[in-house]
Tab-separated table of C-alpha atoms (C1' of nucleotides) in Angstrom:
chain	number	residue	atom	x	y	z
A	28	MET	CA	92.116	63.054	68.884
A	29	VAL	CA	91.209	66.455	71.363
A	30	SER	CA	88.649	68.321	71.974
A	31	TYR	CA	88.201	71.603	73.991
A	32	ALA	CA	85.902	69.592	76.463
A	33	GLU	CA	88.470	67.782	77.163
A	34	LEU	CA	91.665	70.124	77.684
A	35	ARG	CA	89.570	71.688	79.877
A	36	GLU	CA	88.970	68.676	82.736
A	37	THR	CA	92.497	68.393	82.843
A	38	GLY	CA	92.737	72.345	83.847
A	39	ALA	CA	94.276	73.845	80.673
A	40	PHE	CA	92.391	76.480	80.828
A	41	ALA	CA	92.948	77.855	84.614
A	42	PRO	CA	94.054	81.375	85.660
A	43	ALA	CA	97.463	81.034	85.577
A	44	CYS	CA	98.233	78.097	82.915
A	45	SER	CA	100.364	78.046	80.114
A	46	THR	CA	97.544	78.094	77.487
A	47	ARG	CA	96.156	81.261	78.721
A	48	VAL	CA	100.019	82.613	78.623
A	49	VAL	CA	100.186	81.660	74.765
A	50	LEU	CA	97.175	82.520	74.347
A	51	ASP	CA	97.527	86.508	75.452
A	52	HIS	CA	100.870	86.279	73.165
A	53	VAL	CA	99.267	84.692	69.931
A	54	MET	CA	96.066	86.224	70.292
A	55	SER	CA	97.076	89.644	71.162
A	56	ARG	CA	96.190	92.886	68.655
A	57	TRP	CA	99.740	93.138	67.586
A	58	GLY	CA	100.430	89.663	67.911
A	59	VAL	CA	97.883	88.298	65.439
A	60	LEU	CA	98.768	91.424	62.930
A	61	VAL	CA	102.845	90.601	62.991
A	62	LEU	CA	102.123	86.669	63.033
A	63	CYS	CA	99.136	87.248	60.181
A	64	THR	CA	102.424	89.282	57.947
A	65	LEU	CA	105.426	86.434	58.485
A	66	SER	CA	102.761	84.120	57.004
A	67	ASP	CA	103.666	85.123	53.613
A	68	GLY	CA	107.931	84.845	54.511
A	69	THR	CA	110.668	86.681	55.729
A	70	HIS	CA	110.374	89.960	56.514
A	71	ARG	CA	113.109	92.572	57.615
A	72	TRP	CA	112.356	94.879	61.275
A	73	GLY	CA	111.451	97.831	59.002
A	74	GLU	CA	108.794	95.898	56.715
A	75	LEU	CA	106.945	95.095	59.727
A	76	ARG	CA	106.766	98.522	61.102
A	77	ARG	CA	105.503	99.662	57.601
A	78	GLU	CA	103.345	96.804	57.173
A	79	VAL	CA	101.649	96.431	60.517
A	80	GLU	CA	99.670	99.628	60.591
A	81	GLY	CA	99.422	101.388	63.523
A	82	ILE	CA	102.031	99.594	65.391
A	83	SER	CA	104.919	102.082	68.086
A	84	GLU	CA	108.402	101.039	68.070
A	85	LYS	CA	107.866	99.593	71.601
A	86	MET	CA	105.127	96.973	71.056
A	87	LEU	CA	107.043	95.365	67.546
A	88	ALA	CA	109.815	95.076	69.599
A	89	SER	CA	108.007	93.404	72.308
A	90	THR	CA	106.049	91.679	70.571
A	91	LEU	CA	108.775	89.986	68.294
A	92	ARG	CA	110.590	89.407	71.304
A	93	GLN	CA	107.695	87.635	72.725
A	94	LEU	CA	107.210	85.343	69.919
A	95	VAL	CA	110.717	84.713	69.527
A	96	ALA	CA	111.272	83.727	73.230
A	97	ASP	CA	108.052	81.115	72.624
A	98	GLY	CA	109.665	79.729	69.414
A	99	ILE	CA	107.331	80.985	67.079
A	100	VAL	CA	109.270	83.588	65.247
A	101	HIS	CA	112.616	83.398	64.427
A	102	ARG	CA	115.317	85.897	64.502
A	103	GLU	CA	118.799	85.819	62.184
A	104	SER	CA	120.826	88.692	62.586
A	105	LEU	CA	123.119	89.602	60.103
A	106	PRO	CA	126.127	91.017	60.663
A	107	THR	CA	126.513	93.942	58.253
A	108	VAL	CA	126.786	97.481	59.069
A	109	PRO	CA	124.616	98.797	59.246
A	110	PRO	CA	122.634	96.288	60.618
A	111	HIS	CA	120.051	94.061	58.918
A	112	VAL	CA	117.886	91.608	61.121
A	113	GLU	CA	115.217	89.024	59.361
A	114	TYR	CA	112.346	87.819	60.793
A	115	CYS	CA	110.611	84.726	59.726
A	116	LEU	CA	108.431	81.846	61.131
A	117	THR	CA	109.726	78.548	62.487
A	118	GLU	CA	107.816	75.340	61.837
A	119	ARG	CA	106.039	75.823	65.100
A	120	GLY	CA	104.707	79.253	63.682
A	121	ARG	CA	103.972	77.569	60.184
A	122	ASP	CA	102.140	75.219	62.503
A	123	LEU	CA	100.413	77.902	64.097
A	124	MET	CA	99.287	79.898	61.336
A	125	ASP	CA	98.184	76.423	59.130
A	126	ARG	CA	95.147	77.182	62.049
A	127	MET	CA	94.913	80.452	62.652
A	128	LEU	CA	95.144	81.963	58.811
A	129	PRO	CA	91.750	80.043	58.552
A	130	LEU	CA	89.935	82.112	61.437
A	131	ILE	CA	91.848	85.229	60.045
A	132	GLU	CA	90.616	84.860	56.842
A	133	TRP	CA	87.017	83.735	57.371
A	134	ILE	CA	86.890	87.245	59.964
A	135	ALA	CA	88.292	89.234	57.627
A	136	VAL	CA	85.688	88.422	54.946
A	137	ARG	CA	82.501	89.005	57.000
A	138	ALA	CA	83.989	91.716	59.404
A	139	ASP	CA	82.141	94.410	57.693
A	140	ASP	CA	78.615	92.192	58.425
A	141	ILE	CA	79.500	91.815	61.539
A	142	VAL	CA	80.246	95.113	63.187
A	143	GLY	CA	77.343	96.445	61.109
A	144	VAL	CA	74.521	93.910	62.916
A	145	GLY	CA	73.822	96.260	65.626
A	146	SER	CA	73.764	99.254	63.164
A	147	ARG	CA	71.712	98.086	60.637
A	148	ALA	CA	74.603	96.858	57.568
A	149	THR	CA	74.027	94.806	54.511
A	150	PRO	CA	72.171	91.955	54.435
A	151	ASN	CA	73.851	88.840	56.230
A	152	ALA	CA	76.369	86.689	54.467
A	153	ARG	CA	76.140	83.520	54.897
B	6	MET	CA	89.260	81.634	47.363
B	7	VAL	CA	90.431	84.137	49.479
B	8	SER	CA	94.258	84.534	51.483
B	9	TYR	CA	95.821	86.291	53.704
B	10	ALA	CA	97.947	88.228	51.218
B	11	GLU	CA	94.797	88.882	48.923
B	12	LEU	CA	92.888	90.491	51.913
B	13	ARG	CA	95.710	92.714	52.947
B	14	GLU	CA	95.600	94.169	49.142
B	15	THR	CA	92.021	95.176	49.814
B	16	GLY	CA	93.157	96.761	52.994
B	17	ALA	CA	91.496	94.574	55.214
B	18	PHE	CA	93.507	95.025	57.748
B	19	ALA	CA	94.175	98.974	57.719
B	20	PRO	CA	94.209	100.164	61.230
B	21	ALA	CA	90.462	101.303	62.241
B	22	CYS	CA	88.862	99.199	59.910
B	23	SER	CA	85.859	96.599	61.051
B	24	THR	CA	88.624	93.427	60.684
B	25	ARG	CA	90.389	94.597	63.730
B	26	VAL	CA	87.460	95.710	65.452
B	27	VAL	CA	86.346	92.007	65.521
B	28	LEU	CA	89.358	90.977	65.945
B	29	ASP	CA	89.983	92.392	69.084
B	30	HIS	CA	86.234	91.489	70.444
B	31	VAL	CA	87.005	87.339	69.273
B	32	MET	CA	90.377	87.297	70.277
B	33	SER	CA	90.532	88.916	73.359
B	34	ARG	CA	91.772	87.668	76.398
B	35	TRP	CA	88.107	86.684	77.908
B	36	GLY	CA	86.275	86.616	74.257
B	37	VAL	CA	88.516	83.445	73.513
B	38	LEU	CA	87.484	81.672	76.680
B	39	VAL	CA	84.317	82.658	76.658
B	40	LEU	CA	83.343	81.859	73.293
B	41	CYS	CA	85.526	78.473	73.950
B	42	THR	CA	82.787	77.330	76.744
B	43	LEU	CA	79.959	78.649	74.730
B	44	SER	CA	80.963	76.429	72.041
B	45	ASP	CA	79.842	73.254	74.483
B	46	GLY	CA	76.201	74.042	74.135
B	47	THR	CA	74.319	76.944	76.391
B	48	HIS	CA	75.238	78.345	79.129
B	49	ARG	CA	73.446	80.593	81.868
B	50	TRP	CA	75.277	83.656	83.219
B	51	GLY	CA	75.901	82.177	86.533
B	52	GLU	CA	77.788	79.198	85.059
B	53	LEU	CA	79.800	80.870	82.757
B	54	ARG	CA	80.856	83.158	85.296
B	55	ARG	CA	82.097	80.083	87.265
B	56	GLU	CA	83.739	78.446	84.329
B	57	VAL	CA	85.503	81.085	82.751
B	58	GLU	CA	87.928	80.924	86.038
B	59	GLY	CA	89.095	84.295	86.925
B	60	ILE	CA	86.721	86.642	84.828
B	61	SER	CA	85.074	89.728	87.397
B	62	GLU	CA	81.749	90.216	86.530
B	63	LYS	CA	82.342	92.747	84.706
B	64	MET	CA	84.346	91.699	82.290
B	65	LEU	CA	81.778	89.134	81.336
B	66	ALA	CA	79.307	91.577	80.988
B	67	SER	CA	80.937	93.593	78.825
B	68	THR	CA	82.219	90.817	76.953
B	69	LEU	CA	78.932	89.268	76.591
B	70	ARG	CA	77.553	92.644	75.674
B	71	GLN	CA	79.723	92.585	72.808
B	72	LEU	CA	79.301	89.271	71.476
B	73	VAL	CA	75.768	89.801	71.073
B	74	ALA	CA	76.225	92.996	69.868
B	75	ASP	CA	78.861	91.005	66.697
B	76	GLY	CA	75.249	88.361	66.540
B	77	ILE	CA	78.369	85.889	67.427
B	78	VAL	CA	76.436	85.148	70.510
B	79	HIS	CA	72.553	84.368	71.539
B	80	ARG	CA	71.108	86.284	74.514
B	81	GLU	CA	68.206	84.727	75.687
B	82	SER	CA	66.321	86.241	79.159
B	83	LEU	CA	63.470	84.085	79.989
B	84	PRO	CA	60.675	85.752	82.193
B	85	THR	CA	61.089	83.968	84.874
B	86	VAL	CA	60.899	84.520	89.050
B	87	PRO	CA	64.159	84.858	90.031
B	88	PRO	CA	65.850	86.091	86.558
B	89	HIS	CA	66.784	83.306	83.892
B	90	VAL	CA	68.709	84.239	81.200
B	91	GLU	CA	71.147	81.738	78.893
B	92	TYR	CA	73.722	82.175	76.221
B	93	CYS	CA	74.361	80.118	73.140
B	94	LEU	CA	76.779	80.411	69.849
B	95	THR	CA	74.281	81.674	67.129
B	96	GLU	CA	74.791	80.058	63.148
B	97	ARG	CA	77.581	82.557	62.862
B	98	GLY	CA	79.508	82.088	66.069
B	99	ARG	CA	79.552	78.371	65.877
B	100	ASP	CA	81.192	78.562	61.835
B	101	LEU	CA	83.501	81.283	63.358
B	102	MET	CA	84.452	78.129	66.532
B	103	ASP	CA	84.699	75.740	64.194
B	104	ARG	CA	88.163	77.618	62.150
B	105	MET	CA	89.177	78.929	66.055
B	106	LEU	CA	88.415	75.737	68.133
B	107	PRO	CA	91.403	73.878	66.032
B	108	LEU	CA	93.922	76.760	66.836
B	109	ILE	CA	93.043	76.575	70.621
B	110	GLU	CA	93.646	72.617	70.723
B	111	TRP	CA	96.674	73.333	68.962
B	112	ILE	CA	97.502	75.838	71.351
B	113	ALA	CA	96.901	74.141	74.820
B	114	VAL	CA	98.422	70.988	73.551
B	115	ARG	CA	101.710	72.724	72.820
B	116	ALA	CA	101.601	74.907	75.755
B	117	ASP	CA	103.827	73.566	78.307
B	118	ASP	CA	106.397	73.224	75.614
B	119	ILE	CA	106.229	76.742	73.824
B	120	VAL	CA	106.533	78.487	77.635
B	121	GLY	CA	109.420	76.352	78.552
B	122	VAL	CA	111.466	77.108	75.197
B	123	GLY	CA	113.041	80.272	76.753
B	124	SER	CA	112.303	79.627	80.671
B	125	ARG	CA	112.720	76.235	81.442
B	126	ALA	CA	109.168	76.546	82.808
B	127	THR	CA	108.069	75.629	86.456
B	128	PRO	CA	106.496	72.564	86.963
B	129	ASN	CA	102.901	72.345	85.259
B	130	ALA	CA	99.750	73.693	86.918
B	131	ARG	CA	97.137	70.568	87.213
C	20	DC	C1'	69.598	85.742	89.701
C	21	DG	C1'	71.454	88.465	86.540
C	22	DG	C1'	73.073	92.263	85.897
C	23	DT	C1'	74.782	97.830	86.420
C	24	DA	C1'	76.855	101.919	87.963
C	25	DT	C1'	80.761	103.933	90.194
C	26	DC	C1'	85.363	104.141	91.723
C	27	DC	C1'	89.808	104.001	91.753
C	28	DG	C1'	95.186	101.081	91.174
C	29	DC	C1'	98.019	99.385	87.701
C	30	DT	C1'	99.248	97.624	83.415
C	31	DT	C1'	99.672	98.519	78.899
C	32	DC	C1'	100.581	101.620	75.355
C	33	DG	C1'	102.464	105.529	72.294
C	34	DA	C1'	105.713	109.566	71.379
C	35	DT	C1'	109.805	111.210	71.788
C	36	DA	C1'	114.678	111.159	71.841
C	37	DC	C1'	118.247	108.421	72.249
C	38	DT	C1'	122.186	104.222	71.460
C	39	DG	C1'	124.767	100.718	69.092
D	14	DC	C1'	118.913	100.714	60.780
D	15	DA	C1'	117.106	98.198	64.473
D	16	DG	C1'	116.528	98.461	68.779
D	17	DT	C1'	116.360	100.488	73.607
D	18	DA	C1'	114.809	104.324	77.776
D	19	DT	C1'	111.687	107.232	79.372
D	20	DC	C1'	107.831	109.324	80.277
D	21	DG	C1'	103.024	110.606	80.568
D	22	DA	C1'	97.651	109.418	79.322
D	23	DA	C1'	94.670	105.770	78.619
D	24	DG	C1'	91.779	102.600	79.048
D	25	DC	C1'	91.208	97.182	81.134
D	26	DG	C1'	90.034	95.202	84.738
D	27	DG	C1'	88.929	94.298	89.671
D	28	DA	C1'	86.177	95.536	94.146
D	29	DT	C1'	82.144	97.068	96.001
D	30	DA	C1'	77.552	98.385	96.003
D	31	DC	C1'	73.128	98.919	94.302
D	32	DC	C1'	68.764	97.606	91.161
D	33	DG	C1'	64.943	95.014	88.398
DNA sequence: CGGTATCCGCTTCGATACTG
DNA sequence: CAGTATCGAAGCGGATACCG
């Protein structure tokens, strides 16, 4: 069994360590949204661009490149004309999303209450 | 039961929605690290500054202000001289961290493998 | 001790145009 | 269709100084 406290002892959260690097990739503004979309299954570039509302081509490209390099997302380029490229989670990516989705869903369900706390919202959930 | 797909249908991830706002607060570079530290229990300002290695006073201040406003962190200012201020998770915050810690631990354990996948990394810090 | 205020560099990001 | 290249604007974040 591994706890946060134990990991911290070993320096797993030091300033330039790999944990922080992965955290930055995976918990980034767009990284989270792309990963959530891919947790539904395989998607093409154009689908991702449409489904992750607001993302620019530049950010989609760099986010995907990062996640592919990290072995979290798999890129499959079919040799057709016109090009056809698909993205899906690797097994590691599915493992990751098994842990992330409960968190995302918890946040999504309570988000309205949370941002409303300081501004008079509906009474508290929970 | 709530799934990501269902939430998405309802617009829970639209461009300027509260879900994205909370996501940005909670999954931010420093937000994650501050929350992990507070998951150990109550900490003073100075302790947080030391334990979250690399954070500046400005970022610690703004991160804490954000999390307090979101009702995730509780701030307790003792009326002593010199001042003594403590931060801890609220019940909502503990709920959140119950979901986030498994994710963080998964990442921390595998981080070295992940960043090494594409680049054959330099040996680990620590 | 526990912050806030100000300045400012430097990365990040988005928009647009272009390419295989 | 699936990207890359370039550029300008925005804001993140650090350093410093100062206040309650």
